[in-house]
mmCIF file of C-alpha atoms and ligand atoms in Angstrom:
data_model
loop_
_atom_site.group_PDB
_atom_site.id
_atom_site.type_symbol
_atom_site.label_atom_id
_atom_site.label_comp_id
_atom_site.label_asym_id
_atom_site.label_seq_id
_atom_site.Cartn_x
_atom_site.Cartn_y
_atom_site.Cartn_z
ATOM 1 C CA UNK A 1 189.997 -53.515 -16.692
ATOM 2 C CA UNK A 2 187.674 -50.940 -18.136
ATOM 3 C CA UNK A 3 184.244 -50.285 -16.639
ATOM 4 C CA UNK A 4 181.580 -47.731 -17.459
ATOM 5 C CA UNK A 5 178.533 -45.978 -16.138
ATOM 6 C CA UNK A 6 175.814 -45.230 -18.681
ATOM 7 C CA UNK A 7 173.123 -42.825 -17.495
ATOM 8 C CA UNK A 8 170.119 -41.958 -19.661
ATOM 9 C CA UNK A 9 169.642 -38.177 -19.428
ATOM 10 C CA UNK A 10 165.905 -38.422 -18.904
ATOM 11 C CA UNK A 11 165.811 -37.290 -15.283
ATOM 12 C CA UNK A 12 167.915 -36.701 -12.192
ATOM 13 C CA UNK A 13 170.213 -39.423 -10.939
ATOM 14 C CA UNK A 14 169.194 -41.069 -7.667
ATOM 15 C CA UNK A 15 170.796 -43.291 -5.026
ATOM 16 C CA UNK A 16 170.459 -46.345 -7.266
ATOM 17 C CA UNK A 17 172.530 -44.681 -9.974
ATOM 18 C CA UNK A 18 175.072 -43.586 -7.364
ATOM 19 C CA UNK A 19 175.393 -47.183 -6.143
ATOM 20 C CA UNK A 20 175.938 -48.465 -9.674
ATOM 21 C CA UNK A 21 178.436 -45.746 -10.558
ATOM 22 C CA UNK A 22 180.404 -46.254 -7.327
ATOM 23 C CA UNK A 23 180.663 -50.025 -7.875
ATOM 24 C CA UNK A 24 181.835 -49.611 -11.465
ATOM 25 C CA UNK A 25 184.239 -46.806 -10.592
ATOM 26 C CA UNK A 26 185.803 -48.589 -7.616
ATOM 27 C CA UNK A 27 186.174 -51.855 -9.517
ATOM 28 C CA UNK A 28 188.196 -50.079 -12.180
ATOM 29 C CA UNK A 29 190.252 -47.899 -9.854
ATOM 30 C CA UNK A 30 191.029 -50.779 -7.461
ATOM 31 C CA UNK A 31 192.391 -52.750 -10.406
ATOM 32 C CA UNK A 32 194.358 -49.818 -11.830
ATOM 33 C CA UNK A 33 191.983 -49.796 -14.778
ATOM 34 C CA UNK A 34 189.916 -47.200 -16.549
ATOM 35 C CA UNK A 35 186.429 -45.877 -15.961
ATOM 36 C CA UNK A 36 184.354 -44.216 -18.660
ATOM 37 C CA UNK A 37 181.007 -42.502 -18.967
ATOM 38 C CA UNK A 38 178.491 -43.107 -21.708
ATOM 39 C CA UNK A 39 175.461 -40.906 -22.172
ATOM 40 C CA UNK A 40 172.517 -43.008 -23.365
ATOM 41 C CA UNK A 41 170.838 -40.161 -25.208
ATOM 42 C CA UNK A 42 169.576 -42.086 -28.198
ATOM 43 C CA UNK A 43 165.969 -41.336 -27.352
ATOM 44 C CA UNK A 44 165.850 -37.763 -28.577
ATOM 45 C CA UNK A 45 162.294 -37.203 -27.439
ATOM 46 C CA UNK A 46 163.031 -38.024 -23.783
ATOM 47 C CA UNK A 47 166.678 -36.936 -23.390
ATOM 48 C CA UNK A 48 167.393 -33.453 -22.054
ATOM 49 C CA UNK A 49 170.751 -31.728 -22.244
ATOM 50 C CA UNK A 50 170.333 -30.268 -18.747
ATOM 51 C CA UNK A 51 170.353 -33.800 -17.287
ATOM 52 C CA UNK A 52 173.696 -34.562 -18.940
ATOM 53 C CA UNK A 53 175.382 -31.702 -17.085
ATOM 54 C CA UNK A 54 173.483 -32.496 -13.885
ATOM 55 C CA UNK A 55 174.526 -36.182 -14.011
ATOM 56 C CA UNK A 56 178.187 -35.337 -14.501
ATOM 57 C CA UNK A 57 177.997 -32.840 -11.616
ATOM 58 C CA UNK A 58 176.436 -35.533 -9.401
ATOM 59 C CA UNK A 59 179.266 -37.948 -10.222
ATOM 60 C CA UNK A 60 181.898 -35.311 -9.442
ATOM 61 C CA UNK A 61 180.144 -34.673 -6.099
ATOM 62 C CA UNK A 62 180.487 -38.394 -5.316
ATOM 63 C CA UNK A 63 184.235 -38.075 -5.927
ATOM 64 C CA UNK A 64 184.055 -39.964 -9.223
ATOM 65 C CA UNK A 65 186.234 -38.912 -12.138
ATOM 66 C CA UNK A 66 186.380 -40.543 -15.536
ATOM 67 C CA UNK A 67 188.770 -41.264 -18.366
ATOM 68 C CA UNK A 68 188.337 -39.501 -21.691
ATOM 69 C CA UNK A 69 185.271 -37.614 -22.800
ATOM 70 C CA UNK A 70 181.871 -39.121 -22.169
ATOM 71 C CA UNK A 71 180.676 -41.100 -25.200
ATOM 72 C CA UNK A 72 177.380 -39.813 -26.568
ATOM 73 C CA UNK A 73 175.115 -42.333 -28.230
ATOM 74 C CA UNK A 74 173.598 -39.523 -30.283
ATOM 75 C CA UNK A 75 177.021 -39.144 -31.956
ATOM 76 C CA UNK A 76 177.249 -42.827 -32.907
ATOM 77 C CA UNK A 77 174.232 -43.224 -35.158
ATOM 78 C CA UNK A 78 176.332 -44.099 -38.210
ATOM 79 C CA UNK A 79 177.861 -47.055 -36.394
ATOM 80 C CA UNK A 80 174.458 -48.306 -35.335
ATOM 81 C CA UNK A 81 173.154 -47.972 -38.891
ATOM 82 C CA UNK A 82 176.195 -49.840 -40.256
ATOM 83 C CA UNK A 83 175.663 -52.742 -37.862
ATOM 84 C CA UNK A 84 171.980 -52.904 -38.736
ATOM 85 C CA UNK A 85 172.939 -52.882 -42.423
ATOM 86 C CA UNK A 86 175.209 -55.907 -41.886
ATOM 87 C CA UNK A 87 172.449 -57.857 -40.182
ATOM 88 C CA UNK A 88 170.036 -56.842 -42.895
ATOM 89 C CA UNK A 89 172.392 -58.046 -45.624
ATOM 90 C CA UNK A 90 172.469 -61.441 -43.884
ATOM 91 C CA UNK A 91 168.668 -61.622 -43.757
ATOM 92 C CA UNK A 92 168.657 -61.506 -39.954
ATOM 93 C CA UNK A 93 166.426 -58.463 -39.526
ATOM 94 C CA UNK A 94 163.129 -57.541 -41.092
ATOM 95 C CA UNK A 95 161.007 -54.395 -41.244
ATOM 96 C CA UNK A 96 157.932 -54.429 -39.009
ATOM 97 C CA UNK A 97 155.013 -52.198 -39.898
ATOM 98 C CA UNK A 98 152.794 -53.108 -36.964
ATOM 99 C CA UNK A 99 151.352 -50.315 -34.902
ATOM 100 C CA UNK A 100 150.956 -50.702 -31.149
ATOM 101 C CA UNK A 101 147.262 -51.314 -31.756
ATOM 102 C CA UNK A 102 148.022 -54.109 -34.286
ATOM 103 C CA UNK A 103 150.304 -55.812 -31.779
ATOM 104 C CA UNK A 104 147.830 -55.413 -28.912
ATOM 105 C CA UNK A 105 145.091 -56.952 -31.074
ATOM 106 C CA UNK A 106 147.117 -60.042 -31.966
ATOM 107 C CA UNK A 107 148.295 -60.453 -28.374
ATOM 108 C CA UNK A 108 144.750 -60.531 -27.085
ATOM 109 C CA UNK A 109 143.886 -63.351 -29.476
ATOM 110 C CA UNK A 110 143.113 -66.607 -27.577
ATOM 111 C CA UNK A 111 146.385 -68.310 -28.481
ATOM 112 C CA UNK A 112 148.626 -65.241 -28.352
ATOM 113 C CA UNK A 113 152.337 -65.703 -27.621
ATOM 114 C CA UNK A 114 153.568 -65.987 -24.010
ATOM 115 C CA UNK A 115 155.251 -63.133 -22.183
ATOM 116 C CA UNK A 116 159.010 -62.630 -22.380
ATOM 117 C CA UNK A 117 161.318 -61.127 -19.738
ATOM 118 C CA UNK A 118 160.415 -57.606 -20.873
ATOM 119 C CA UNK A 119 156.688 -58.145 -21.263
ATOM 120 C CA UNK A 120 154.659 -59.385 -24.188
ATOM 121 C CA UNK A 121 156.699 -60.800 -27.037
ATOM 122 C CA UNK A 122 156.070 -59.780 -30.606
ATOM 123 C CA UNK A 123 153.739 -62.236 -32.351
ATOM 124 C CA UNK A 124 155.842 -62.250 -35.542
ATOM 125 C CA UNK A 125 153.194 -60.778 -37.838
ATOM 126 C CA UNK A 126 155.652 -59.091 -40.241
ATOM 127 C CA UNK A 127 158.255 -61.869 -40.237
ATOM 128 C CA UNK A 128 156.567 -63.692 -43.074
ATOM 129 C CA UNK A 129 155.912 -60.793 -45.452
ATOM 130 C CA UNK A 130 157.101 -61.328 -49.018
ATOM 131 C CA UNK A 131 160.020 -59.300 -50.364
ATOM 132 C CA UNK A 132 157.641 -57.618 -52.788
ATOM 133 C CA UNK A 133 155.323 -56.497 -50.039
ATOM 134 C CA UNK A 134 158.242 -55.308 -47.880
ATOM 135 C CA UNK A 135 159.711 -53.272 -50.711
ATOM 136 C CA UNK A 136 156.356 -51.685 -51.475
ATOM 137 C CA UNK A 137 155.551 -50.814 -47.860
ATOM 138 C CA UNK A 138 159.079 -49.598 -47.002
ATOM 139 C CA UNK A 139 158.547 -46.667 -49.360
ATOM 140 C CA UNK A 140 156.127 -44.780 -47.188
ATOM 141 C CA UNK A 141 155.036 -46.789 -44.158
ATOM 142 C CA UNK A 142 156.533 -46.125 -40.732
ATOM 143 C CA UNK A 143 158.441 -49.198 -39.580
ATOM 144 C CA UNK A 144 160.940 -50.508 -37.088
ATOM 145 C CA UNK A 145 163.524 -53.251 -37.679
ATOM 146 C CA UNK A 146 163.274 -56.496 -35.757
ATOM 147 C CA UNK A 147 165.765 -59.275 -35.267
ATOM 148 C CA UNK A 148 164.627 -62.635 -36.634
ATOM 149 C CA UNK A 149 165.703 -64.245 -33.383
ATOM 150 C CA UNK A 150 165.145 -67.867 -34.400
ATOM 151 C CA UNK A 151 167.210 -67.420 -37.556
ATOM 152 C CA UNK A 152 169.905 -65.525 -35.645
ATOM 153 C CA UNK A 153 170.084 -68.308 -33.072
ATOM 154 C CA UNK A 154 170.476 -70.899 -35.777
ATOM 155 C CA UNK A 155 173.681 -69.070 -36.748
ATOM 156 C CA UNK A 156 174.908 -68.672 -33.190
ATOM 157 C CA UNK A 157 174.272 -71.862 -31.259
ATOM 158 C CA UNK A 158 174.377 -71.948 -27.446
ATOM 159 C CA UNK A 159 175.510 -68.718 -25.837
ATOM 160 C CA UNK A 160 176.836 -68.059 -22.372
ATOM 161 C CA UNK A 161 178.383 -65.300 -20.332
ATOM 162 C CA UNK A 162 180.401 -65.105 -17.139
ATOM 163 C CA UNK A 163 178.389 -63.530 -14.314
ATOM 164 C CA UNK A 164 180.382 -62.377 -11.274
ATOM 165 C CA UNK A 165 179.872 -64.749 -8.369
ATOM 166 C CA UNK A 166 177.781 -67.178 -10.416
ATOM 167 C CA UNK A 167 180.055 -68.552 -13.106
ATOM 168 C CA UNK A 168 178.729 -69.230 -16.573
ATOM 169 C CA UNK A 169 175.119 -68.330 -17.298
ATOM 170 C CA UNK A 170 173.224 -69.427 -20.382
ATOM 171 C CA UNK A 171 171.712 -66.691 -22.493
ATOM 172 C CA UNK A 172 168.124 -67.250 -23.556
ATOM 173 C CA UNK A 173 167.460 -64.777 -26.382
ATOM 174 C CA UNK A 174 164.567 -66.873 -27.710
ATOM 175 C CA UNK A 175 162.528 -65.881 -24.665
ATOM 176 C CA UNK A 176 162.531 -62.281 -25.920
ATOM 177 C CA UNK A 177 161.080 -63.052 -29.338
ATOM 178 C CA UNK A 178 161.894 -60.797 -32.284
ATOM 179 C CA UNK A 179 163.232 -57.736 -30.491
ATOM 180 C CA UNK A 180 163.381 -54.278 -32.020
ATOM 181 C CA UNK A 181 166.881 -53.215 -33.107
ATOM 182 C CA UNK A 182 165.967 -49.885 -34.682
ATOM 183 C CA UNK A 183 162.850 -47.953 -33.871
ATOM 184 C CA UNK A 184 160.511 -45.769 -35.823
ATOM 185 C CA UNK A 185 161.576 -42.761 -33.801
ATOM 186 C CA UNK A 186 165.153 -43.700 -32.855
ATOM 187 C CA UNK A 187 167.792 -45.172 -35.155
ATOM 188 C CA UNK A 188 168.859 -47.911 -32.742
ATOM 189 C CA UNK A 189 167.305 -49.617 -29.751
ATOM 190 C CA UNK A 190 169.002 -49.693 -26.366
ATOM 191 C CA UNK A 191 170.064 -53.292 -27.043
ATOM 192 C CA UNK A 192 171.892 -52.581 -30.269
ATOM 193 C CA UNK A 193 173.433 -49.285 -29.165
ATOM 194 C CA UNK A 194 174.591 -50.563 -25.787
ATOM 195 C CA UNK A 195 176.160 -53.717 -27.224
ATOM 196 C CA UNK A 196 178.042 -51.803 -29.902
ATOM 197 C CA UNK A 197 179.150 -49.077 -27.494
ATOM 198 C CA UNK A 198 180.503 -51.464 -24.892
ATOM 199 C CA UNK A 199 182.620 -53.109 -27.586
ATOM 200 C CA UNK A 200 183.774 -49.816 -29.122
ATOM 201 C CA UNK A 201 184.709 -48.409 -25.704
ATOM 202 C CA UNK A 202 186.678 -51.538 -24.809
ATOM 203 C CA UNK A 203 184.525 -52.301 -21.766
ATOM 204 C CA UNK A 204 185.859 -55.435 -20.075
ATOM 205 C CA UNK A 205 183.412 -55.558 -17.139
ATOM 206 C CA UNK A 206 179.796 -54.451 -17.428
ATOM 207 C CA UNK A 207 178.596 -53.545 -13.939
ATOM 208 C CA UNK A 208 174.929 -52.574 -13.858
ATOM 209 C CA UNK A 209 171.648 -53.172 -12.088
ATOM 210 C CA UNK A 210 170.027 -56.582 -11.876
ATOM 211 C CA UNK A 211 167.034 -55.136 -13.735
ATOM 212 C CA UNK A 212 169.165 -55.441 -16.878
ATOM 213 C CA UNK A 213 170.213 -59.064 -16.484
ATOM 214 C CA UNK A 214 167.568 -60.268 -18.950
ATOM 215 C CA UNK A 215 168.849 -57.762 -21.516
ATOM 216 C CA UNK A 216 172.143 -59.602 -21.433
ATOM 217 C CA UNK A 217 170.412 -62.538 -23.179
ATOM 218 C CA UNK A 218 169.959 -60.269 -26.161
ATOM 219 C CA UNK A 219 173.316 -58.493 -25.894
ATOM 220 C CA UNK A 220 175.110 -61.837 -25.894
ATOM 221 C CA UNK A 221 173.355 -62.827 -29.126
ATOM 222 C CA UNK A 222 174.219 -59.504 -30.765
ATOM 223 C CA UNK A 223 177.867 -59.912 -29.741
ATOM 224 C CA UNK A 224 177.917 -63.272 -31.421
ATOM 225 C CA UNK A 225 176.242 -62.020 -34.605
ATOM 226 C CA UNK A 226 178.421 -58.921 -34.901
ATOM 227 C CA UNK A 227 181.690 -60.579 -33.898
ATOM 228 C CA UNK A 228 182.120 -58.477 -30.771
ATOM 229 C CA UNK A 229 183.931 -59.526 -27.603
ATOM 230 C CA UNK A 230 181.875 -60.589 -24.581
ATOM 231 C CA UNK A 231 182.707 -58.647 -21.426
ATOM 232 C CA UNK A 232 182.326 -60.078 -17.949
ATOM 233 C CA UNK A 233 179.105 -59.024 -16.244
ATOM 234 C CA UNK A 234 178.088 -58.138 -12.744
ATOM 235 C CA UNK A 235 174.408 -57.363 -12.248
ATOM 236 C CA UNK A 236 174.131 -55.861 -8.793
ATOM 237 C CA UNK A 237 171.243 -55.613 -6.312
ATOM 238 C CA UNK A 238 168.915 -52.639 -6.693
ATOM 239 C CA UNK A 239 168.430 -49.789 -4.260
ATOM 240 C CA UNK A 240 164.863 -49.813 -2.960
ATOM 241 C CA UNK A 241 162.923 -47.221 -1.004
ATOM 242 C CA UNK A 242 160.910 -47.638 2.187
ATOM 243 C CA UNK A 243 158.084 -49.225 0.176
ATOM 244 C CA UNK A 244 160.454 -51.999 -0.959
ATOM 245 C CA UNK A 245 160.193 -50.891 -4.595
ATOM 246 C CA UNK A 246 163.221 -50.010 -6.614
ATOM 247 C CA UNK A 247 163.896 -46.313 -6.984
ATOM 248 C CA UNK A 248 162.605 -44.550 -10.054
ATOM 249 C CA UNK A 249 163.507 -41.178 -11.474
ATOM 250 C CA UNK A 250 160.308 -39.746 -10.024
ATOM 251 C CA UNK A 251 161.449 -40.475 -6.427
ATOM 252 C CA UNK A 252 162.640 -36.924 -5.853
ATOM 253 C CA UNK A 253 163.687 -37.511 -2.247
ATOM 254 C CA UNK A 254 166.347 -40.001 -3.347
ATOM 255 C CA UNK A 255 167.739 -37.766 -6.083
ATOM 256 C CA UNK A 256 171.407 -36.956 -5.705
ATOM 257 C CA UNK A 257 170.594 -33.283 -6.264
ATOM 258 C CA UNK A 258 168.319 -33.240 -3.227
ATOM 259 C CA UNK A 259 170.835 -35.127 -1.067
ATOM 260 C CA UNK A 260 173.472 -32.626 -2.106
ATOM 261 C CA UNK A 261 171.138 -29.708 -1.351
ATOM 262 C CA UNK A 262 170.525 -31.257 2.096
ATOM 263 C CA UNK A 263 174.243 -30.883 2.818
ATOM 264 C CA UNK A 264 175.203 -34.577 2.547
ATOM 265 C CA UNK A 265 178.894 -35.193 1.842
ATOM 266 C CA UNK A 266 179.068 -36.942 -1.548
ATOM 267 C CA UNK A 267 182.405 -38.660 -0.953
ATOM 268 C CA UNK A 268 181.274 -40.039 2.403
ATOM 269 C CA UNK A 269 178.089 -41.279 0.738
ATOM 270 C CA UNK A 270 180.160 -42.971 -1.992
ATOM 271 C CA UNK A 271 182.286 -44.720 0.655
ATOM 272 C CA UNK A 272 179.133 -45.934 2.409
ATOM 273 C CA UNK A 273 177.603 -47.206 -0.822
ATOM 274 C CA UNK A 274 180.823 -49.039 -1.657
ATOM 275 C CA UNK A 275 180.390 -50.923 1.630
ATOM 276 C CA UNK A 276 176.666 -51.615 0.925
ATOM 277 C CA UNK A 277 175.668 -49.140 3.650
ATOM 278 C CA UNK A 278 172.609 -47.184 2.590
ATOM 279 C CA UNK A 279 171.016 -44.114 4.148
ATOM 280 C CA UNK A 280 168.115 -44.841 6.537
ATOM 281 C CA UNK A 281 164.973 -45.959 4.732
ATOM 282 C CA UNK A 282 166.786 -47.515 1.758
ATOM 283 C CA UNK A 283 167.833 -51.099 1.190
ATOM 284 C CA UNK A 284 169.467 -53.297 -1.432
ATOM 285 C CA UNK A 285 167.334 -55.995 -2.961
ATOM 286 C CA UNK A 286 167.691 -58.547 -5.689
ATOM 287 C CA UNK A 287 164.665 -58.602 -7.987
HETATM 288 N N1 LIG B 301 171.168 -46.275 -19.686
HETATM 289 C C1 LIG B 301 170.755 -47.460 -18.999
HETATM 290 C C2 LIG B 301 169.956 -47.109 -17.785
HETATM 291 O O1 LIG B 301 170.029 -45.983 -17.304
HETATM 292 C C3 LIG B 301 171.935 -48.300 -18.538
HETATM 293 C C4 LIG B 301 172.371 -49.193 -19.581
HETATM 294 C C5 LIG B 301 173.490 -50.159 -19.224
HETATM 295 O O2 LIG B 301 174.132 -50.012 -18.177
HETATM 296 O O3 LIG B 301 173.722 -51.027 -20.052
HETATM 297 O O4 LIG B 301 169.223 -47.952 -17.304
#
């Protein structure tokens, strides 16, 4: 068994991250397996180096250690580009030149597309551009790369994954529309990078928050297209604050740094979290 914890260094870790890390760490250690860290720092404009060090220090405080060096997404851009190139050669991705304003305008049209699990789905404006127009506009127009999801699905057929405690679940990538695989400002989207990394790192069990369960629809399709193994998944309940909302990086009171500064024992906290016992005022909820 190999599990991982994959923080984005865009803020301080909070109790929700601790819960996720403890579950993944204990699952691996209890099975005599390995536990690795991945730093999701692909978004260069939002990632800060200081949060990488702070996150690793928080994990150590919880009594968590890890195998090997943390994997940095920012060091894996060539792999992401190679995978995108393969999909491009198969005609499964296309460049999209739409600005946010273009997309907003077509979504507000009377018969705009329905919402997907992650909000509005892309109306497909650039899917039908001719090769000539693409080639001309690629020269100097900012663009992202989108998956032609319908075409990709035609190559993949029905897709499923094994969800802990639930058995087989069907993936529904079509509900997401033509998702972005490489962005104007970042060479790979979370979906592409995370799917490739989990395979490269040999992750056998993806243990992460239930907020990401819909993403697994897309990850499962990418695994199929790129010939990658499908790990087992466990999407766990989310830690919520007194207001019943899931914690966000701006909830300073729940940050691990502030709990540590308040003299809380990190290892005792990790043991409590492993038993689903949360500090007063916090609860676990399934979205
Ligand atoms: N970096 C992601 C996050 O902080 C986690 C991604 C994953 O576990 O797949 O939400």
